[in-house]
Each structure stands twice: as structure tokens, then as C-alpha cells.
XYZ file of C-alpha atoms in Angstrom:
126
model
C 82.194 30.900 123.620
C 80.348 27.280 122.702
C 82.233 25.726 119.627
C 80.655 22.905 117.370
C 83.366 21.205 114.687
C 81.985 18.379 112.229
C 83.925 16.155 110.259
C 83.744 13.375 108.404
C 81.978 14.280 105.883
C 83.095 12.666 102.182
C 81.728 10.783 99.162
C 80.571 7.373 99.523
C 78.114 5.457 97.185
C 75.466 4.144 97.410
C 74.984 1.219 100.714
C 78.164 2.455 102.196
C 78.788 4.062 105.464
C 80.175 7.247 107.208
C 81.087 7.881 110.932
C 80.314 12.245 111.748
C 82.380 13.352 115.326
C 81.302 16.966 116.646
C 83.631 18.193 118.898
C 82.246 20.671 121.351
C 83.765 23.037 123.334
C 82.822 26.322 125.520
C 79.576 24.435 127.139
C 78.945 21.872 129.593
C 78.887 19.922 126.927
C 77.219 16.708 129.467
C 74.326 18.843 131.028
C 73.367 18.982 126.940
C 71.048 17.452 124.469
C 72.547 17.597 121.057
C 70.951 16.982 117.815
C 71.895 16.218 114.319
C 70.177 18.136 111.255
C 70.724 17.887 107.394
C 70.443 20.626 104.622
C 69.781 18.803 101.035
C 70.770 20.740 98.361
C 68.327 23.461 97.016
C 66.249 22.115 100.205
C 65.320 23.269 103.602
C 66.383 22.776 106.687
C 65.738 18.862 107.913
C 66.279 17.425 111.628
C 67.520 14.007 111.593
C 68.234 12.651 115.321
C 68.638 13.916 119.124
C 69.508 12.518 121.731
C 69.669 13.507 125.567
C 72.845 14.317 127.759
C 73.555 11.300 129.161
C 73.326 9.426 125.893
C 70.923 7.072 127.467
C 67.845 8.354 125.539
C 67.650 8.846 121.367
C 65.871 9.632 118.562
C 65.471 9.827 114.828
C 63.577 11.011 111.751
C 61.673 8.603 109.951
C 63.714 8.733 106.467
C 67.068 8.074 109.088
C 65.664 5.089 111.472
C 67.423 2.121 111.926
C 69.991 3.485 108.832
C 71.702 6.579 111.357
C 72.542 5.849 114.910
C 73.463 8.999 117.310
C 76.083 8.971 119.752
C 78.090 10.792 122.157
C 80.974 10.191 124.293
C 81.039 13.159 127.085
C 84.369 12.232 128.771
C 85.845 13.501 124.702
C 82.889 16.132 124.425
C 82.309 14.404 121.448
C 78.439 13.471 119.510
C 78.875 10.883 116.314
C 76.683 10.044 113.921
C 76.777 6.385 112.134
C 75.068 7.202 108.750
C 74.802 2.988 107.039
C 72.968 1.928 104.184
C 73.380 5.352 102.579
C 71.022 6.614 99.654
C 71.639 9.262 97.265
C 68.978 11.263 98.887
C 71.274 11.247 102.155
C 73.384 13.586 100.723
C 73.166 16.844 102.046
C 75.284 19.231 104.841
C 74.943 17.925 108.066
C 75.324 20.331 111.192
C 75.638 19.649 114.569
C 73.691 21.420 117.320
C 72.935 22.072 120.520
C 69.323 22.485 122.276
C 68.257 25.054 124.061
C 68.813 24.089 128.108
C 65.224 24.008 129.214
C 63.095 23.138 125.609
C 60.388 20.888 124.532
C 59.939 18.676 121.863
C 63.505 17.571 121.279
C 63.397 14.328 121.252
C 61.170 15.216 117.709
C 63.160 17.818 115.988
C 60.480 20.910 117.580
C 62.864 22.822 119.740
C 65.394 25.786 119.706
C 68.403 25.294 118.588
C 71.127 27.677 120.300
C 74.577 26.790 118.753
C 75.394 25.210 115.293
C 78.623 23.803 113.993
C 79.798 24.578 110.389
C 78.754 22.138 108.988
C 80.034 18.900 107.068
C 78.934 17.692 103.590
C 78.523 14.298 102.651
C 77.848 13.579 99.286
C 76.695 9.996 98.313
C 77.145 8.917 94.418
C 77.993 6.289 92.495
């Protein structure tokens, strides 16, 4: 059974930082691209970032580029998202998701995601 478990969310002041983690199990983690997606209160899903299975290529939405960093440790089956220079508009539930094998468009958030975690809440507020 595929499982994705996020952690690391919390309350942080504007300008602060957080590091989110996503522990993966039930599949060969190192064989799949992975993504982070967020949902702000009352809004739809927004793609945040994706990373190649090897970790060698990373992609970001314009809204987080230069502030967030996606990474992975395939030996630990873990995906990360470093959030820096946080803004109030970054407040959202953050989900990690597995990219459907063989799909295209994942570098821009336009690919199917076939497994999701339960999410971790990030609240940016003073």
C-alpha cells in the first residue's frame, strides 16, 4: 500500500522558515517524480514544486520560486520542502504527491498525481 506522510507544518511569522518532510512507503520511491501541492483556506489546489526521481532536476511555480526548495533523499525514502521568506499568502495545507508513472507535464504541475498524503498545515501570521 502506497503511503505518504507529511510533517513539519506549524505557525510561523512572516519572513520565517519551515522545513516540510514527506515519508514515503509502499513503492519504489527512487523511481518516481514527486510533487508538492498546496490548498489555501477556501481556495483550490495549487501546484508548488516537483522533483525528478533522481533529484537532479527541480521545478517551481512562479509564486514560490526563489523562496522554496524541493529536495529528496532516496536512501531515506523522504521528500522535503524548505520554505523560506514565508508570506501570509503561503498559509495553506501542504500535500506531497506521487507523480503518475509515464505522465508528462509534471515539470509544470500538469500531470496526474496518483497518491497523496494527508497534508501538513502551514500558517504564516504575526
